[in-house]
Coordinates of C-alpha atoms and ligand atoms in Angstrom, one line a residue:
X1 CA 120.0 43.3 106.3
X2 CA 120.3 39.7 107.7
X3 CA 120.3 40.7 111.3
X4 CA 116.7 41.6 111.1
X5 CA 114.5 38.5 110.4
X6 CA 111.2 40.3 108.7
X7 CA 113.0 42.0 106.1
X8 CA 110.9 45.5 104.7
X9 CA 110.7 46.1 101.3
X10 CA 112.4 49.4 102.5
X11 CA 115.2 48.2 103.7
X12 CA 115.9 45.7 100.9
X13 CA 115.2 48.5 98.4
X14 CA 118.2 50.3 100.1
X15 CA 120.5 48.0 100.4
X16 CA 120.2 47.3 97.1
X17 CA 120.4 50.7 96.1
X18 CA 123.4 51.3 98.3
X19 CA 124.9 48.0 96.6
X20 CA 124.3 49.1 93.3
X21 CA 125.7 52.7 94.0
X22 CA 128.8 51.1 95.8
X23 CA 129.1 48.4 92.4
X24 CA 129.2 52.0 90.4
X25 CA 131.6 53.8 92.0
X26 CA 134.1 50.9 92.1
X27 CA 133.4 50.2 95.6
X28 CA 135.8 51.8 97.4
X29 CA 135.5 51.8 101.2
X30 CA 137.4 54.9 102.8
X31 CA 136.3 58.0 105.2
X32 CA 135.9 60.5 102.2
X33 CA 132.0 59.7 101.2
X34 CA 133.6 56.5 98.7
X35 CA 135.8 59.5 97.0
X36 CA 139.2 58.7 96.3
X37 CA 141.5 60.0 99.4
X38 CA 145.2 60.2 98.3
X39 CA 147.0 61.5 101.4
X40 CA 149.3 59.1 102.7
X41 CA 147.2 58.5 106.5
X42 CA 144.1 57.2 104.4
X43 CA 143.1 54.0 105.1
X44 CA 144.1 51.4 101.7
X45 CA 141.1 49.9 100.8
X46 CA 139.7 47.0 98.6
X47 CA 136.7 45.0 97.6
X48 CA 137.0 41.3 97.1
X49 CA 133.5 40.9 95.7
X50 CA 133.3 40.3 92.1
X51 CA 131.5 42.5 89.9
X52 CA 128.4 41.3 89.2
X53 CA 124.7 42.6 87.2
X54 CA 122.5 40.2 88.4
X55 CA 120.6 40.4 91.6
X56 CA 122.2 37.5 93.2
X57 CA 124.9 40.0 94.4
X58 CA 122.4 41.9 95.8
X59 CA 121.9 38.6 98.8
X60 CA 125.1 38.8 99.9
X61 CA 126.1 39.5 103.4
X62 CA 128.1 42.6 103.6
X63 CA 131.3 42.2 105.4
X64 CA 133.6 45.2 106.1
X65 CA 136.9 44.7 107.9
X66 CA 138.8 46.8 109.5
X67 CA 142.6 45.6 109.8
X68 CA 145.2 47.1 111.8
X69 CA 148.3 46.7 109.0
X70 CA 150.6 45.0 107.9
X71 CA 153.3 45.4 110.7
X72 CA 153.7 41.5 111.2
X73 CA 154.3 37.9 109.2
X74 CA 151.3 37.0 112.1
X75 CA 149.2 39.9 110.6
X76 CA 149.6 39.1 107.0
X77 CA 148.7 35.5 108.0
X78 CA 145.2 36.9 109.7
X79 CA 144.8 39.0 106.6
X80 CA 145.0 36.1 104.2
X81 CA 142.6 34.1 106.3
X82 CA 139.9 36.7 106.1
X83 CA 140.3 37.1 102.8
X84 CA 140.4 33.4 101.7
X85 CA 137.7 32.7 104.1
X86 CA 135.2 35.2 102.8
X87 CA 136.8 35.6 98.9
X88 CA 135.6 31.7 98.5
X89 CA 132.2 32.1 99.9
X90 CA 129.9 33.1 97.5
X91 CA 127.8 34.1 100.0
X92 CA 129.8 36.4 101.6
X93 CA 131.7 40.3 99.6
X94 CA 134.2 41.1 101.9
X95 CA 134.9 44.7 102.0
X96 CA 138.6 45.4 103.0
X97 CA 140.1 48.1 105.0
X98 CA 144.2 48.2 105.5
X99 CA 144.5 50.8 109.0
X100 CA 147.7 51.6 108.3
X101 CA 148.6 51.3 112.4
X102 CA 146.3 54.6 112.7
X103 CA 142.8 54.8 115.2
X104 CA 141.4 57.5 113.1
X105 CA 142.0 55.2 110.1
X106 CA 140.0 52.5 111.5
X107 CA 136.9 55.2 113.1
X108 CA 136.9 56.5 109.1
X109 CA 136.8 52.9 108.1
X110 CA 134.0 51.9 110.5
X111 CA 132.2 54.9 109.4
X112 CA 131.9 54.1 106.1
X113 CA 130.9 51.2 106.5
X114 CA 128.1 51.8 108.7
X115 CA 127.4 54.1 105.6
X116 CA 127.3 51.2 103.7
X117 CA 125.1 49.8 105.9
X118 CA 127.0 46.4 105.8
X119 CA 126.0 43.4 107.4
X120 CA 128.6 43.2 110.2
X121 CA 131.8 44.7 111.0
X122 CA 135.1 42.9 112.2
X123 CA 137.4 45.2 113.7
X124 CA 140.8 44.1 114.8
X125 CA 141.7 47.3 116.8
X126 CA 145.6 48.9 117.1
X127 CA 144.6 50.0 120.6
X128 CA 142.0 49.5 123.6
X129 CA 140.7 52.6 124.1
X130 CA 138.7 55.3 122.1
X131 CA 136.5 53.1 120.3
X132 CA 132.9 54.2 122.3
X133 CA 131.9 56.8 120.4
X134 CA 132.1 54.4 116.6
X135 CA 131.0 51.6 118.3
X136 CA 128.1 53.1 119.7
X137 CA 127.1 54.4 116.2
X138 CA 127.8 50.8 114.7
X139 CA 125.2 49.7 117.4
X140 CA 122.5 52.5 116.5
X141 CA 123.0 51.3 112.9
X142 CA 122.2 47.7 113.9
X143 CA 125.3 46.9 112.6
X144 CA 126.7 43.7 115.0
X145 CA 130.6 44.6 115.7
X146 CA 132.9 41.3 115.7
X147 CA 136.8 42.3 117.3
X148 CA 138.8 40.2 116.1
X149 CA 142.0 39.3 117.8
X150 CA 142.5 42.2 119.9
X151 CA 139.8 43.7 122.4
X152 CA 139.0 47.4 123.3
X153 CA 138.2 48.6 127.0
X154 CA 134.4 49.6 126.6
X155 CA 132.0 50.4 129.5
X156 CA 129.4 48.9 127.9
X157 CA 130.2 45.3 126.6
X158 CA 127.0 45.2 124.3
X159 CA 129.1 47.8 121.9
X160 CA 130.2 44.2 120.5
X161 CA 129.1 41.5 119.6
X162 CA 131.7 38.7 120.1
X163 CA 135.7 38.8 120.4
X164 CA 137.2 36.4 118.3
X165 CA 140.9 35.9 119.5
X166 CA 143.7 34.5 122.1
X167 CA 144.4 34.9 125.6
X168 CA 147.1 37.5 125.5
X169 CA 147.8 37.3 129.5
X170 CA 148.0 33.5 129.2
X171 CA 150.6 33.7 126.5
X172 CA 152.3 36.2 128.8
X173 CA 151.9 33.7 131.9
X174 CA 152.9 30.8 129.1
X175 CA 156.1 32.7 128.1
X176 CA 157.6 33.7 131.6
X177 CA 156.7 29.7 133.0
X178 CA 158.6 27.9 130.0
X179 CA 162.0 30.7 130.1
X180 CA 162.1 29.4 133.8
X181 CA 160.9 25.8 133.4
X182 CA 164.2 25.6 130.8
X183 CA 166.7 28.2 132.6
X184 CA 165.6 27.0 136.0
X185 CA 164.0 28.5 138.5
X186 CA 166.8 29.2 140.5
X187 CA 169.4 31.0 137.7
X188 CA 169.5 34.5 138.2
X189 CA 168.5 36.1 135.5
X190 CA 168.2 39.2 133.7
X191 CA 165.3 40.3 131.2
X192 CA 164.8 42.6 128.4
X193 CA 161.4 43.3 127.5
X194 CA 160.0 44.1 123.8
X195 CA 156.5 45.3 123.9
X196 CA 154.1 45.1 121.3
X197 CA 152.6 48.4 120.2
X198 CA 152.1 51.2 122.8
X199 CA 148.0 50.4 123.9
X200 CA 147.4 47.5 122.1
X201 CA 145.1 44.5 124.1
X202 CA 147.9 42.3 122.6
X203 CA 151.0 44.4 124.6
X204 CA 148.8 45.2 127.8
X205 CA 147.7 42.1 128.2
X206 CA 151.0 40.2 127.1
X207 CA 153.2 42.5 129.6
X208 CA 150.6 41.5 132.5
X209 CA 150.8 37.9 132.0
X210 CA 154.5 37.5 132.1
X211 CA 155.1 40.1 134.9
X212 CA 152.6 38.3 137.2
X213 CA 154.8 35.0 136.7
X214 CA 158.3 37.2 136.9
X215 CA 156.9 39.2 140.4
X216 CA 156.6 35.5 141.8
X217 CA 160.4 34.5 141.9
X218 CA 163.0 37.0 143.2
X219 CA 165.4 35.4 140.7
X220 CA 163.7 36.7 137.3
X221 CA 163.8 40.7 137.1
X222 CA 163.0 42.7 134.0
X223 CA 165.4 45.4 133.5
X224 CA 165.0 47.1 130.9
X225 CA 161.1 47.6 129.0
X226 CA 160.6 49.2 125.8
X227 CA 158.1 49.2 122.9
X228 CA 158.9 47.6 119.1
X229 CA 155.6 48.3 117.6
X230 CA 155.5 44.5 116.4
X231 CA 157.7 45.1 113.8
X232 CA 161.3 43.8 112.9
X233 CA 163.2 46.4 112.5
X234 CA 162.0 48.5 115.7
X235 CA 162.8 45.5 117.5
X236 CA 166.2 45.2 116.3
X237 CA 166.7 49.0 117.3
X238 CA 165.5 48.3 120.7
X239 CA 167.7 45.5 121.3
X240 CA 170.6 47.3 120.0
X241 CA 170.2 50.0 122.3
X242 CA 169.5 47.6 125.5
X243 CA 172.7 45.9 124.4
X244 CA 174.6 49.2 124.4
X245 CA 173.5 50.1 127.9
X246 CA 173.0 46.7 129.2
X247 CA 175.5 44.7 127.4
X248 CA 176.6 41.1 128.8
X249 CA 174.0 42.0 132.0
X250 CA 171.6 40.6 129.8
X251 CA 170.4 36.5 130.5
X252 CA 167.1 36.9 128.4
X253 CA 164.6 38.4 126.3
X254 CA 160.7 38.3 126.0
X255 CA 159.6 39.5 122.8
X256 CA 155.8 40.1 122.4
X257 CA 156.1 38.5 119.2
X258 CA 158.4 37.0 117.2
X259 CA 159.3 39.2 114.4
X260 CA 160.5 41.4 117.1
X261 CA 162.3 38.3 118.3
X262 CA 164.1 38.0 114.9
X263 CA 165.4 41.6 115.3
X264 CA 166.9 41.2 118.5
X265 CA 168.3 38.1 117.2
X266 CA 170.2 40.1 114.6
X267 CA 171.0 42.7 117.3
X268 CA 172.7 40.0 119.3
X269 CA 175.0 38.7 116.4
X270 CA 176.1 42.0 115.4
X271 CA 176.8 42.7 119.2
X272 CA 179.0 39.7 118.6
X273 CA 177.3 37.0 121.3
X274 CA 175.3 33.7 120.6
X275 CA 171.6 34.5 120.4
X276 CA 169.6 31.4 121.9
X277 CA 172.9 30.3 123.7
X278 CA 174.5 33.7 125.7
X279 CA 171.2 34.8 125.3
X280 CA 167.6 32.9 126.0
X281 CA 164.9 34.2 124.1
X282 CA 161.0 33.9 123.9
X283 CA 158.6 35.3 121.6
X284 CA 154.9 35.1 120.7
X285 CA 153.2 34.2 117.8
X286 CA 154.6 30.5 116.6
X287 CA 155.2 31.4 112.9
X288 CA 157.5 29.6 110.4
X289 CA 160.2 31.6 110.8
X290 CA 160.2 31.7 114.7
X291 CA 160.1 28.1 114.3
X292 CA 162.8 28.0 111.6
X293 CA 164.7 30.2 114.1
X294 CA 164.4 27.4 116.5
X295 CA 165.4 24.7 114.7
X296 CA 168.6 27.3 114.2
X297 CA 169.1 27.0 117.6
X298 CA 168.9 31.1 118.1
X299 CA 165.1 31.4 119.5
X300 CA 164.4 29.0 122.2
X301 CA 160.4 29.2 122.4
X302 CA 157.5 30.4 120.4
X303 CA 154.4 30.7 122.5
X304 CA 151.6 30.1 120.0
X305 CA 149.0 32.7 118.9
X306 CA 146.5 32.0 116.0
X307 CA 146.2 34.3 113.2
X308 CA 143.8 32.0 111.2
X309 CA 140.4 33.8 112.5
X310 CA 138.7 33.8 109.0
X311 CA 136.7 30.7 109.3
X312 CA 135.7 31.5 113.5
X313 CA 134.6 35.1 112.4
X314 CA 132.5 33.4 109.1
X315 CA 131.1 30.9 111.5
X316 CA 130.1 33.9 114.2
X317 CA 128.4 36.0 111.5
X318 CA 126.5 33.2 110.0
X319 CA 125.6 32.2 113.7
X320 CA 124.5 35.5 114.1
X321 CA 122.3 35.4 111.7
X322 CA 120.4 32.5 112.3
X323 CA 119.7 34.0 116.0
X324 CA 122.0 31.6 117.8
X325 CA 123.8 33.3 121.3
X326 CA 127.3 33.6 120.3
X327 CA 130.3 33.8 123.3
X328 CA 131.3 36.8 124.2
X329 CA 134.9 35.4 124.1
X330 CA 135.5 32.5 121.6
X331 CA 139.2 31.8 122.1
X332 CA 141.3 30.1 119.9
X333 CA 143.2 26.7 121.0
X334 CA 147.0 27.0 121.1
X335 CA 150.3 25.7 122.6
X336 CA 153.9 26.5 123.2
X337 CA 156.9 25.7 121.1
X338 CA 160.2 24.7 121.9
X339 CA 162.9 22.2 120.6
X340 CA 162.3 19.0 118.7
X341 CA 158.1 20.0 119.0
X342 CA 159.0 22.7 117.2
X343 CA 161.1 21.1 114.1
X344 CA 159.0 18.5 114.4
X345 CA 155.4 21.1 113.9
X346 CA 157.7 23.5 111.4
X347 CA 156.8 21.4 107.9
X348 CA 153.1 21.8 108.8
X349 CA 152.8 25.5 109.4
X350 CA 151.9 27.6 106.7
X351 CA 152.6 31.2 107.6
Ligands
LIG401 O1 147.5 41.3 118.0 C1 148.3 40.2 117.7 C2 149.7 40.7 117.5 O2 149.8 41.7 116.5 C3 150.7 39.6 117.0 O3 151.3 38.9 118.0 C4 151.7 40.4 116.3 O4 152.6 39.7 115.6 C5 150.8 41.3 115.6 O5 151.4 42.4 115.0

């Protein structure tokens, strides 16, 4: 395994026989000993490595990734980085777990691949907290843990490696500074709040950030706080019911991210007002759609997050290797959208 410069002949005999056993069975990564697992909370897993006899296959590093799911147009974008990133390095078989929005579907997923005694994990987690006991065993495996674009709440930081991802209290902060800078500070307004999934780094953090900026101006109050699990159509529902109780009370939203956003937007025209005009609304993420949205005049900002983490996690694993001191943070550069920056930025974006 890489992470260990003097190699044994032991240890390269099993990984090679662990490779070769893993090549046989079709490679499957799941919690069920590389059996087939059917029932519908299994983890949907893949291997992008191509089948090969020869013992160049057998020098690869081993990379098995844990994703959260598909709940997103941001997520699908990550995915798609990860596996473009590592599917066109031939140095590189990336080992590919979809989560399905469950914990336990990750822990199974981390399990076998410390199994598979893989050369690191990346583990993009649905929730902070829970992840000691896995982690722990990653680390007595030698196995160097990479989270990628959400944390975890650990007592012990050396459980990982690196965090590879955003600033999700800055995008917070980012979002609750630009609805004011273009509402003005002094307009009384009410918010709606979507949150992102219930525990995740990304809805925690997100919540904190824009609270902190709100608490500071008696003009700005949230009313009304409820979770859309990231997805469209929960976001929708949310809005739908904030508009029934709510109704015309309502001066803005802030949407943890923007497919959310694109529900309530729906929400608002069937309720029969102007989304973007009766109502302001801000969202995270900066996809194409949020930005198409903008250029629609119905979302007023995107506050940029990057999904694009293939080629930092790549460069973090082969930094690990070669013995360099990685950050314990590397954060991703990004910037807010609005108006004629956003039309103008919307033929470049690609997800
Ligand atoms: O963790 C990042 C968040 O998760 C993105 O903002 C959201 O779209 C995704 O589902």
């Amino acid at each position: 395994m890489f992470k260990f410069k003097k190699k044994s002949l032991v240890m390269t005999t099993v990984l090679a026989t662990v490779l070769l056993l893993s090549a046989c069975s079709g490679n499957a990564v799941n919690g069920n000993g590389g059996k087939a697992n059917n029932t519908p909370s299994a983890p949907k897993t893949e291997d992008t490595a191509p089948k090969s006899d020869n013992t160049e296959s057998d020098k690869k590093i081993v990379v098995g990734f844990s994703q959260i799911g598909a709940e997103s147009g941001w997520r699908d974008a990550e995915t798609q980085s990860i596996k473009d990133t590592f599917g066109n390095d031939a140095q590189f078989e990336l080992k590919f777990s979809d989560a399905q929005q469950k914990q336990e579907n990750q822990i199974k997923a981390i399990r076998t691949f410390i199994s598979q005694k893989v050369d690191a994990i990346a583990l993009a987690p649905v929730v902070e907290s829970g992840w000691e006991t896995v982690l722990e065993e990653a680390k007595a495996a030698n196995i160097p843990v990479f989270l990628l674009d959400r944390t975890v709440k650990v007592s012990d930081e050396s459980l990982y490696t690196s965090f590879i991802g955003s600033d999700f209290i800055l995008e917070g902060q980012n979002a609750a500074k630009t609805m004011m800078e273009l509402l003005g500070e002094d307009k009384q307004v009410n918010i709606v709040e979507l949150q992102g999934t219930v525990g995740a780094s990304a809805a925690n953090d997100r919540q904190q950030g824009f609270q902190e900026i709100v608490d500071a101006n008696p003009n700005y109050k949230i009313i009304k706080s409820q979770s859309g699990d990231f997805t469209r159509a929960k976001g929708k529902e949310v809005m739908e019911a904030f508009l029934k109780s709510d109704g015309k009370n309502i001066q803005a939203v802030y949407a943890h991210n923007d497919d959310m956003a694109l529900g309530a937007i729906q929400a608002i025209e069937e309720y029969g007002l102007v989304p973007g005009v009766d109502i302001f609304i801000v969202s995270v993420d900066g996809t194409k759609p949020a930005f198409e949205a903008i250029r629609d005049g119905k979302l007023n900002v995107t506050v940029e997050c990057n999904p694009l983490l293939g080629p930092q996690l790549k460069q973090a694993i082969l930094d690990f290797k070669d013995g360099v001191t990685l950050e314990k943070w590397i954060k991703s550069d990004e910037d807010v959208y609005f108006g004629q920056k956003a039309i103008d930025a919307l033929p470049n974006r690609t997800y």
